[in-house]
Tab-separated table of C-alpha atoms in Angstrom:
chain	number	residue	atom	x	y	z
A	172	MET	CA	0.997	-18.084	-27.122
A	173	GLU	CA	0.382	-21.211	-27.259
A	174	ASN	CA	2.155	-21.839	-31.268
A	175	SER	CA	5.463	-23.403	-30.182
A	176	CYS	CA	5.725	-25.982	-27.757
A	177	GLY	CA	9.328	-27.042	-26.305
A	178	ASN	CA	9.893	-30.602	-24.964
A	179	SER	CA	10.864	-29.957	-21.447
A	180	ARG	CA	8.711	-31.476	-18.555
A	181	ILE	CA	9.231	-28.478	-16.314
A	182	VAL	CA	5.808	-27.838	-14.937
A	183	GLY	CA	5.107	-24.027	-14.423
A	184	CYS	CA	2.070	-22.707	-12.133
A	185	SER	CA	1.392	-19.035	-12.647
A	186	PHE	CA	-0.690	-18.396	-9.375
A	187	SER	CA	-2.573	-15.382	-7.241
A	188	VAL	CA	-3.114	-15.676	-3.597
A	189	HIS	CA	-5.897	-12.761	-2.415
A	190	PRO	CA	-6.396	-12.720	1.119
A	191	MET	CA	-9.465	-10.297	1.574
A	192	SER	CA	-8.365	-7.511	4.245
A	193	ASP	CA	-6.892	-4.677	4.371
A	194	GLN	CA	-3.434	-6.477	5.768
A	195	PHE	CA	-3.393	-8.444	2.387
A	196	VAL	CA	0.483	-6.962	1.374
A	197	SER	CA	1.664	-8.711	5.386
A	198	TYR	CA	-0.381	-11.706	4.896
A	199	ILE	CA	1.698	-12.726	1.670
A	200	LYS	CA	4.898	-11.457	2.850
A	201	THR	CA	4.129	-13.565	5.957
A	202	SER	CA	3.430	-16.562	4.229
A	203	LEU	CA	6.116	-15.807	1.549
A	204	GLN	CA	9.097	-15.573	4.326
A	205	GLU	CA	7.457	-19.237	6.019
A	206	VAL	CA	7.606	-21.034	2.742
A	207	ASP	CA	11.008	-22.942	1.422
A	208	THR	CA	11.134	-21.983	-2.430
A	209	SER	CA	14.642	-23.361	-2.902
A	210	LYS	CA	13.801	-25.812	-5.635
A	211	VAL	CA	11.514	-23.913	-7.743
A	212	TRP	CA	12.392	-20.777	-10.263
A	213	MET	CA	10.083	-17.802	-9.012
A	214	HIS	CA	9.207	-14.731	-10.126
A	215	THR	CA	6.528	-12.164	-8.935
A	216	ASP	CA	4.797	-9.271	-10.500
A	217	ASP	CA	1.673	-7.033	-10.130
A	218	VAL	CA	-0.838	-9.632	-11.331
A	219	THR	CA	0.660	-13.291	-11.021
A	220	THR	CA	3.729	-15.361	-9.306
A	221	THR	CA	4.943	-18.031	-11.570
A	222	VAL	CA	6.755	-21.088	-10.018
A	223	ARG	CA	8.702	-23.333	-12.456
A	224	GLY	CA	10.414	-26.319	-11.620
A	225	ARG	CA	9.745	-30.206	-10.934
A	226	MET	CA	5.714	-31.042	-10.933
A	227	GLU	CA	5.858	-32.253	-6.841
A	228	HIS	CA	8.124	-28.900	-6.177
A	229	VAL	CA	5.390	-26.718	-7.902
A	230	PHE	CA	2.765	-28.129	-6.007
A	231	ASP	CA	4.349	-28.683	-2.804
A	232	VAL	CA	5.342	-24.682	-2.762
A	233	THR	CA	1.455	-23.340	-4.316
A	234	LYS	CA	-0.526	-25.316	-1.385
A	235	ALA	CA	2.260	-23.921	1.227
A	236	ILE	CA	1.967	-20.353	0.321
A	237	LEU	CA	-1.862	-20.971	0.410
A	238	LEU	CA	-2.037	-22.779	3.739
A	239	HIS	CA	0.549	-20.316	5.441
A	240	ILE	CA	-1.910	-17.481	4.842
A	241	ALA	CA	-5.050	-19.734	5.505
A	242	LYS	CA	-3.897	-20.843	8.970
A	243	THR	CA	-4.588	-16.985	9.706
A	244	GLU	CA	-8.429	-17.589	9.596
A	245	VAL	CA	-8.285	-14.574	6.761
A	246	HIS	CA	-10.377	-15.434	4.164
A	247	VAL	CA	-8.081	-16.170	1.282
A	248	ALA	CA	-8.929	-16.952	-2.560
A	249	PHE	CA	-6.156	-18.871	-4.524
A	250	GLN	CA	-6.867	-18.856	-8.307
A	251	GLY	CA	-3.874	-21.235	-10.235
A	252	THR	CA	-3.281	-22.232	-13.742
A	253	PHE	CA	-0.833	-25.147	-14.145
A	254	SER	CA	0.618	-26.110	-17.164
A	255	ILE	CA	3.533	-28.143	-18.479
A	256	GLY	CA	4.730	-29.048	-22.284
A	257	CYS	CA	4.425	-25.277	-23.458
A	258	PRO	CA	7.426	-24.057	-21.246
A	259	GLY	CA	8.427	-21.293	-23.576
A	260	ASP	CA	11.949	-20.370	-22.672
A	261	SER	CA	14.306	-22.558	-20.349
A	262	SER	CA	15.169	-20.113	-17.674
A	263	GLY	CA	13.809	-22.531	-15.145
A	264	ASP	CA	15.403	-25.628	-16.403
A	265	VAL	CA	17.850	-25.681	-14.339
A	266	TYR	CA	15.726	-26.411	-11.190
A	267	MET	CA	14.886	-30.066	-12.785
A	268	ASP	CA	17.712	-31.420	-11.183
A	269	GLU	CA	16.806	-31.090	-8.043
A	270	THR	CA	15.541	-33.935	-5.773
A	271	THR	CA	12.144	-35.636	-5.187
A	272	GLU	CA	12.035	-34.069	-1.450
A	273	ARG	CA	9.195	-32.095	-0.866
A	274	MET	CA	10.506	-29.032	1.316
A	275	ASN	CA	7.375	-27.518	2.998
A	276	GLU	CA	5.689	-30.978	3.740
A	277	ALA	CA	7.051	-31.200	7.414
A	278	GLU	CA	6.485	-27.683	8.021
A	279	THR	CA	2.527	-27.956	6.554
A	280	ARG	CA	1.760	-31.472	7.790
A	281	ASP	CA	-0.108	-30.498	10.392
A	282	ILE	CA	-2.714	-27.399	9.205
A	283	GLN	CA	-6.019	-29.027	8.494
A	284	GLN	CA	-7.708	-26.456	6.341
A	285	TYR	CA	-10.953	-27.063	4.506
A	286	ILE	CA	-11.112	-25.277	1.415
A	287	ALA	CA	-13.844	-25.612	-1.108
A	288	ALA	CA	-12.310	-25.763	-4.914
A	289	LYS	CA	-12.842	-25.864	-8.231
A	290	PHE	CA	-10.806	-27.155	-11.863
A	291	SER	CA	-10.794	-27.166	-15.150
A	292	LEU	CA	-8.497	-29.890	-17.077
A	293	TYR	CA	-7.327	-28.763	-20.082
A	294	PRO	CA	-5.380	-31.386	-22.052
A	295	MET	CA	-4.322	-29.696	-25.287
A	296	GLY	CA	-2.166	-32.489	-26.693
A	297	GLY	CA	-4.120	-35.526	-27.413
A	298	GLY	CA	-4.172	-38.419	-25.202
A	299	ASN	CA	-6.082	-41.000	-23.993
A	300	TYR	CA	-7.144	-39.008	-20.482
A	301	MET	CA	-10.703	-39.383	-19.989
A	302	ASP	CA	-10.820	-42.992	-18.367
A	303	THR	CA	-7.223	-41.003	-16.654
A	304	ILE	CA	-9.185	-38.155	-14.957
A	305	TYR	CA	-12.192	-40.669	-14.443
A	306	SER	CA	-10.351	-42.854	-11.733
A	307	GLN	CA	-8.259	-40.091	-10.591
A	308	ILE	CA	-11.670	-38.188	-9.455
A	309	GLU	CA	-12.691	-41.315	-7.680
A	310	ALA	CA	-9.449	-41.967	-6.224
A	311	MET	CA	-10.068	-38.251	-4.645
A	312	LYS	CA	-13.562	-39.459	-3.003
A	313	GLU	CA	-11.912	-42.227	-1.593
A	314	LYS	CA	-9.620	-39.842	0.126
A	315	GLY	CA	-12.748	-37.761	1.262
A	316	VAL	CA	-12.632	-34.913	-1.072
A	317	THR	CA	-16.551	-34.312	-2.032
A	318	VAL	CA	-16.328	-34.276	-5.675
A	319	SER	CA	-19.644	-32.221	-7.477
A	320	PRO	CA	-20.274	-30.877	-11.312
A	321	ALA	CA	-20.473	-27.446	-11.803
A	322	HIS	CA	-20.728	-24.805	-14.531
A	323	TYR	CA	-17.114	-25.795	-16.994
A	324	SER	CA	-15.589	-26.705	-13.602
A	325	THR	CA	-15.202	-29.942	-11.036
A	326	ARG	CA	-15.982	-28.663	-7.447
A	327	LEU	CA	-13.836	-30.496	-4.593
A	328	GLU	CA	-14.378	-30.143	-1.200
A	329	GLY	CA	-12.166	-31.070	2.252
A	330	ASP	CA	-9.134	-31.153	3.485
A	331	THR	CA	-6.299	-28.986	1.659
A	332	HIS	CA	-3.890	-31.651	1.762
A	333	ASP	CA	-6.270	-34.487	0.141
A	334	ILE	CA	-7.311	-31.977	-2.535
A	335	PHE	CA	-3.841	-30.978	-3.084
A	336	SER	CA	-2.677	-34.273	-3.781
A	337	GLY	CA	-5.777	-35.246	-5.840
A	338	LEU	CA	-4.678	-32.300	-8.179
A	339	GLU	CA	-1.226	-33.309	-8.665
A	340	ASP	CA	-2.168	-36.828	-9.046
A	341	VAL	CA	-5.059	-35.759	-12.001
A	342	PHE	CA	-2.204	-33.381	-13.400
A	343	ARG	CA	0.355	-36.241	-13.667
A	344	GLU	CA	-1.913	-38.904	-15.175
A	345	THR	CA	-3.241	-37.030	-17.845
A	346	GLU	CA	0.210	-36.173	-18.272
A	347	ASN	CA	1.346	-39.464	-18.379
A	348	SER	CA	-1.640	-40.753	-20.802
A	349	GLY	CA	0.073	-38.960	-23.721
A	350	SER	CA	-1.122	-35.523	-23.436
A	351	SER	CA	1.973	-33.204	-24.731
A	352	HIS	CA	0.498	-30.008	-23.380
A	353	THR	CA	-1.736	-30.040	-20.744
A	354	VAL	CA	-3.245	-27.062	-18.622
A	355	MET	CA	-5.477	-27.017	-15.291
A	356	THR	CA	-6.478	-24.018	-13.553
A	357	VAL	CA	-7.677	-24.302	-9.798
A	358	THR	CA	-9.982	-21.853	-7.507
A	359	VAL	CA	-9.708	-22.387	-4.372
A	360	SER	CA	-11.701	-20.302	-1.662
A	361	ALA	CA	-10.506	-20.652	2.285
A	362	ASN	CA	-12.614	-19.135	5.650
A	363	SER	CA	-15.559	-18.128	3.806
A	364	PRO	CA	-17.387	-16.493	5.587
A	365	THR	CA	-20.052	-19.751	4.122
A	366	HIS	CA	-17.658	-21.909	5.639
A	367	LYS	CA	-17.625	-21.575	8.948
A	368	GLU	CA	-19.965	-23.926	10.535
A	369	LYS	CA	-18.507	-26.734	7.900
A	370	LYS	CA	-14.763	-25.877	9.630
A	371	SER	CA	-13.205	-28.735	11.811
B	1036	MET	CA	-14.903	-33.053	-18.219
B	1037	GLU	CA	-14.812	-31.676	-21.037
B	1038	ASN	CA	-15.683	-34.857	-23.381
B	1039	SER	CA	-19.184	-33.654	-24.540
B	1040	CYS	CA	-19.640	-30.470	-26.174
B	1041	GLY	CA	-22.688	-29.293	-27.673
B	1042	ASN	CA	-23.495	-27.171	-30.298
B	1043	SER	CA	-24.478	-23.910	-28.238
B	1044	ARG	CA	-23.168	-20.701	-28.995
B	1045	ILE	CA	-23.494	-19.491	-25.463
B	1046	VAL	CA	-20.726	-17.694	-23.664
B	1047	GLY	CA	-19.706	-18.297	-19.821
B	1048	CYS	CA	-17.560	-16.686	-17.685
B	1049	SER	CA	-16.787	-18.133	-14.325
B	1050	PHE	CA	-15.159	-15.722	-12.378
B	1051	SER	CA	-14.376	-14.677	-9.081
B	1052	VAL	CA	-13.743	-10.650	-7.891
B	1053	HIS	CA	-11.278	-10.172	-4.890
B	1054	PRO	CA	-11.449	-6.872	-2.971
B	1055	MET	CA	-8.372	-6.615	-0.644
B	1056	SER	CA	-10.309	-5.553	1.929
B	1057	ASP	CA	-11.707	-6.019	5.507
B	1058	GLN	CA	-15.230	-4.883	3.845
B	1059	PHE	CA	-14.566	-7.591	0.842
B	1060	VAL	CA	-18.919	-8.267	1.266
B	1061	SER	CA	-19.695	-4.636	0.773
B	1062	TYR	CA	-17.361	-4.157	-2.184
B	1063	ILE	CA	-19.260	-7.036	-4.027
B	1064	LYS	CA	-22.577	-6.450	-2.717
B	1065	THR	CA	-22.326	-2.979	-3.661
B	1066	SER	CA	-20.951	-3.808	-6.990
B	1067	LEU	CA	-23.590	-5.978	-7.490
B	1068	GLN	CA	-26.214	-3.724	-6.893
B	1069	GLU	CA	-25.414	-1.271	-9.492
B	1070	VAL	CA	-24.828	-4.125	-12.168
B	1071	ASP	CA	-27.541	-4.829	-14.489
B	1072	THR	CA	-27.615	-8.634	-15.215
B	1073	SER	CA	-30.889	-8.662	-16.752
B	1074	LYS	CA	-29.671	-10.482	-20.212
B	1075	VAL	CA	-27.450	-13.117	-18.454
B	1076	TRP	CA	-28.223	-16.251	-16.784
B	1077	MET	CA	-25.967	-15.587	-13.465
B	1078	HIS	CA	-25.371	-18.058	-10.166
B	1079	THR	CA	-22.465	-17.196	-7.277
B	1080	ASP	CA	-21.293	-19.555	-4.819
B	1081	ASP	CA	-18.615	-19.448	-2.517
B	1082	VAL	CA	-15.875	-20.011	-4.903
B	1083	THR	CA	-16.645	-18.484	-8.119
B	1084	THR	CA	-19.779	-16.498	-9.950
B	1085	THR	CA	-20.883	-17.812	-13.250
B	1086	VAL	CA	-22.540	-15.809	-15.867
B	1087	ARG	CA	-23.724	-16.924	-19.477
B	1088	GLY	CA	-25.449	-15.456	-22.146
B	1089	ARG	CA	-24.937	-13.469	-25.219
B	1090	MET	CA	-20.750	-13.087	-25.613
B	1091	GLU	CA	-21.156	-9.380	-25.622
B	1092	HIS	CA	-23.725	-9.499	-22.597
B	1093	VAL	CA	-21.082	-11.536	-21.082
B	1094	PHE	CA	-17.973	-9.218	-21.403
B	1095	ASP	CA	-20.610	-6.234	-20.668
B	1096	VAL	CA	-21.077	-7.839	-16.818
B	1097	THR	CA	-18.251	-8.953	-15.918
B	1098	LYS	CA	-16.471	-5.121	-16.805
B	1099	ALA	CA	-19.246	-3.218	-15.011
B	1100	ILE	CA	-18.455	-5.233	-11.661
B	1101	LEU	CA	-14.732	-4.732	-12.129
B	1102	LEU	CA	-15.114	-1.117	-12.834
B	1103	HIS	CA	-17.773	-0.366	-9.948
B	1104	ILE	CA	-15.568	-2.325	-7.636
B	1105	ALA	CA	-12.328	-0.644	-9.056
B	1106	LYS	CA	-13.640	2.791	-9.093
B	1107	THR	CA	-14.046	2.821	-5.378
B	1108	GLU	CA	-10.515	2.606	-5.511
B	1109	VAL	CA	-9.795	-0.474	-3.233
B	1110	HIS	CA	-6.799	-2.839	-4.663
B	1111	VAL	CA	-9.290	-5.299	-6.329
B	1112	ALA	CA	-8.170	-8.121	-8.287
B	1113	PHE	CA	-10.503	-10.136	-10.820
B	1114	GLN	CA	-9.705	-13.559	-12.419
B	1115	GLY	CA	-12.082	-15.406	-15.040
B	1116	THR	CA	-12.429	-17.762	-17.416
B	1117	PHE	CA	-14.585	-17.446	-20.630
B	1118	SER	CA	-15.625	-20.495	-22.106
B	1119	ILE	CA	-17.298	-20.839	-25.470
B	1120	GLY	CA	-18.808	-24.415	-27.149
B	1121	CYS	CA	-18.872	-26.593	-23.875
B	1122	PRO	CA	-21.905	-25.450	-22.355
B	1123	GLY	CA	-22.758	-28.615	-20.115
B	1124	ASP	CA	-26.392	-28.060	-19.855
B	1125	SER	CA	-29.043	-25.643	-21.168
B	1126	SER	CA	-30.034	-23.770	-18.257
B	1127	GLY	CA	-28.891	-20.332	-19.385
B	1128	ASP	CA	-30.409	-21.011	-23.336
B	1129	VAL	CA	-33.265	-18.458	-23.056
B	1130	TYR	CA	-30.599	-16.005	-22.924
B	1131	MET	CA	-29.675	-16.290	-26.476
B	1132	ASP	CA	-32.510	-14.454	-27.356
B	1133	GLU	CA	-31.748	-11.158	-26.039
B	1134	THR	CA	-31.188	-8.237	-27.498
B	1135	THR	CA	-27.761	-7.088	-28.401
B	1136	GLU	CA	-28.298	-3.516	-26.396
B	1137	ARG	CA	-25.383	-3.756	-23.856
B	1138	MET	CA	-26.695	-2.649	-20.390
B	1139	ASN	CA	-23.700	-1.128	-18.648
B	1140	GLU	CA	-22.085	0.512	-21.156
B	1141	ALA	CA	-23.878	3.901	-20.300
B	1142	GLU	CA	-22.954	3.532	-16.683
B	1143	THR	CA	-19.719	2.235	-17.107
B	1144	ARG	CA	-18.310	4.616	-19.960
B	1145	ASP	CA	-16.938	7.590	-18.279
B	1146	ILE	CA	-14.714	5.244	-15.550
B	1147	GLN	CA	-11.455	5.589	-16.612
B	1148	GLN	CA	-9.629	2.845	-14.737
B	1149	TYR	CA	-5.794	1.703	-15.444
B	1150	ILE	CA	-5.604	-2.472	-15.344
B	1151	ALA	CA	-2.710	-4.962	-15.618
B	1152	ALA	CA	-3.758	-7.980	-17.185
B	1153	LYS	CA	-2.535	-11.491	-18.069
B	1154	PHE	CA	-4.962	-13.664	-20.297
B	1155	SER	CA	-3.993	-17.096	-22.305
B	1156	LEU	CA	-6.305	-18.532	-24.824
B	1157	TYR	CA	-6.428	-22.338	-25.196
B	1158	PRO	CA	-8.356	-23.166	-28.621
B	1159	MET	CA	-9.547	-26.594	-27.824
B	1160	GLY	CA	-11.297	-27.306	-31.156
B	1161	GLY	CA	-9.153	-26.401	-33.920
B	1162	GLY	CA	-9.062	-23.707	-36.407
B	1163	ASN	CA	-6.830	-21.470	-37.847
B	1164	TYR	CA	-6.431	-19.236	-35.260
B	1165	MET	CA	-2.953	-18.016	-34.812
B	1166	ASP	CA	-3.053	-15.072	-37.205
B	1167	THR	CA	-6.359	-14.530	-35.964
B	1168	ILE	CA	-4.956	-14.050	-32.838
B	1169	TYR	CA	-1.764	-12.231	-33.757
B	1170	SER	CA	-3.765	-9.613	-35.608
B	1171	GLN	CA	-6.382	-8.791	-32.753
B	1172	ILE	CA	-3.087	-8.113	-30.817
B	1173	GLU	CA	-1.542	-5.391	-33.235
B	1174	ALA	CA	-5.416	-4.289	-32.939
B	1175	MET	CA	-5.011	-4.148	-29.223
B	1176	LYS	CA	-1.914	-2.168	-29.426
B	1177	GLU	CA	-3.616	0.403	-32.013
B	1178	LYS	CA	-5.981	1.109	-28.825
B	1179	GLY	CA	-3.196	2.023	-26.903
B	1180	VAL	CA	-3.203	-1.049	-25.116
B	1181	THR	CA	0.545	-2.272	-23.811
B	1182	VAL	CA	1.274	-5.795	-24.906
B	1183	SER	CA	4.292	-7.578	-23.471
B	1184	PRO	CA	5.058	-11.788	-22.873
B	1185	ALA	CA	4.615	-13.081	-19.689
B	1186	HIS	CA	5.210	-16.559	-18.455
B	1187	TYR	CA	2.175	-18.678	-19.683
B	1188	SER	CA	0.154	-16.001	-20.801
B	1189	THR	CA	0.109	-12.581	-22.288
B	1190	ARG	CA	0.416	-9.146	-20.560
B	1191	LEU	CA	-1.454	-6.342	-21.319
B	1192	GLU	CA	-1.705	-2.798	-19.394
B	1193	GLY	CA	-4.054	-0.014	-20.268
B	1194	ASP	CA	-7.586	1.229	-19.894
B	1195	THR	CA	-9.698	-1.332	-18.607
B	1196	HIS	CA	-12.341	-0.630	-21.896
B	1197	ASP	CA	-9.707	-1.232	-24.347
B	1198	ILE	CA	-8.489	-4.003	-22.793
B	1199	PHE	CA	-12.050	-5.818	-21.939
B	1200	SER	CA	-12.937	-4.938	-25.767
B	1201	GLY	CA	-9.798	-6.575	-26.911
B	1202	LEU	CA	-10.072	-9.572	-25.001
B	1203	GLU	CA	-13.867	-9.561	-26.805
B	1204	ASP	CA	-12.397	-9.129	-29.657
B	1205	VAL	CA	-9.614	-11.583	-29.746
B	1206	PHE	CA	-12.226	-13.982	-28.092
B	1207	ARG	CA	-14.792	-13.480	-30.440
B	1208	GLU	CA	-12.469	-13.504	-33.622
B	1209	THR	CA	-10.789	-17.229	-32.544
B	1210	GLU	CA	-14.398	-18.395	-32.065
B	1211	ASN	CA	-14.846	-17.215	-36.074
B	1212	SER	CA	-12.120	-18.672	-37.185
B	1213	GLY	CA	-13.293	-22.493	-36.337
B	1214	SER	CA	-12.434	-23.406	-32.624
B	1215	SER	CA	-15.182	-25.503	-31.622
B	1216	HIS	CA	-14.315	-25.306	-28.120
B	1217	THR	CA	-12.331	-22.138	-26.759
B	1218	VAL	CA	-11.916	-20.896	-23.075
B	1219	MET	CA	-9.700	-17.592	-22.093
B	1220	THR	CA	-8.384	-17.133	-18.945
B	1221	VAL	CA	-7.896	-13.146	-17.620
B	1222	THR	CA	-6.666	-12.365	-14.261
B	1223	VAL	CA	-6.716	-8.691	-13.916
B	1224	SER	CA	-4.826	-6.274	-10.677
B	1225	ALA	CA	-6.582	-3.076	-10.186
B	1226	ASN	CA	-5.343	-0.701	-7.623
B	1227	SER	CA	-2.689	-2.667	-6.959
B	1228	PRO	CA	0.046	-0.653	-4.844
B	1229	THR	CA	2.444	-0.416	-7.389
B	1230	HIS	CA	0.262	0.864	-9.667
B	1231	LYS	CA	-0.482	4.408	-8.214
B	1232	GLU	CA	2.418	6.149	-9.956
B	1233	LYS	CA	0.606	5.208	-13.198
B	1234	LYS	CA	-2.539	6.119	-12.792
B	1235	SER	CA	-4.158	8.766	-14.511
């Protein structure tokens, strides 16, 4: 459980992607072949996949997996829990030495994908984070993301790149504000039947 | 965000179920018709469904929705965030007056369904919860649930009823231990291709 948090600044994300299709295995495998995961520790079991490493690579890889599935136009849901400050072990620490260049940015940059998302931020370790969060949400709005309140979360609608960069920013700035252990949950729906009229 | 938590003891769960099938809409709609949601406030949008009410009814309804889909043998994932102590509004408060009798227990009692799950507990509001959590995990093991550590979570394997009653117990006891705001995330996989050999 959450009782012994280490000092490593490694970021982890336990996530699942769910293509709503009889061919879900094929969608996932094809996406994974297209994503460069060389800069993150990665492990998959029957419930979730966990990636761990530098913050930018964790967001880069999770976004790329989502985009490579969503670009096929299948309805896909993504659910991820991003965590920093409670690594639990050191098996991924070697990945903290990777360079900052994002391995999937060039491949995914041109994939335009509308998504609806909800996120919740749980700063477990103090810090002066409320002003930070509000200013980051304002920054998301300026990028063109639609932000609205939802039960137990904040709702975001817009392009996948804008939303993921906004989520990465709010997560990083919460960390920087002094929270020793921060958790952020993100739920995404892409190509939902109810989104058809909104897609570009 | 999480800055103003009220005093209501209403429990909420924002969840998604993902049948990995071309017929995902039909699976979800059929399940919802089979579940009695009369004792909870419920709202669905394109990203999640939120149910709110007394703790026992929130767990009863979410378990029933999962089971009615899983009994069809389709591979289905469930992801839910249970929350108490930060209701955000009072629109569901009237449901706190419902009686404790669970509306879906009789219908679902005989559905045996192996699941693999991961849960994380985030007591945001203090309290002396670590001993509570450990004793509840021991209680789950005594019911026959297999418990093991996982990255950022605790892994559970076993029958759906045993796991959901264990999750409800650990959530309730954490609340009782004095945590003013408790969040628990639960991710479930049922009928995974890798589970075939484990099903009874």
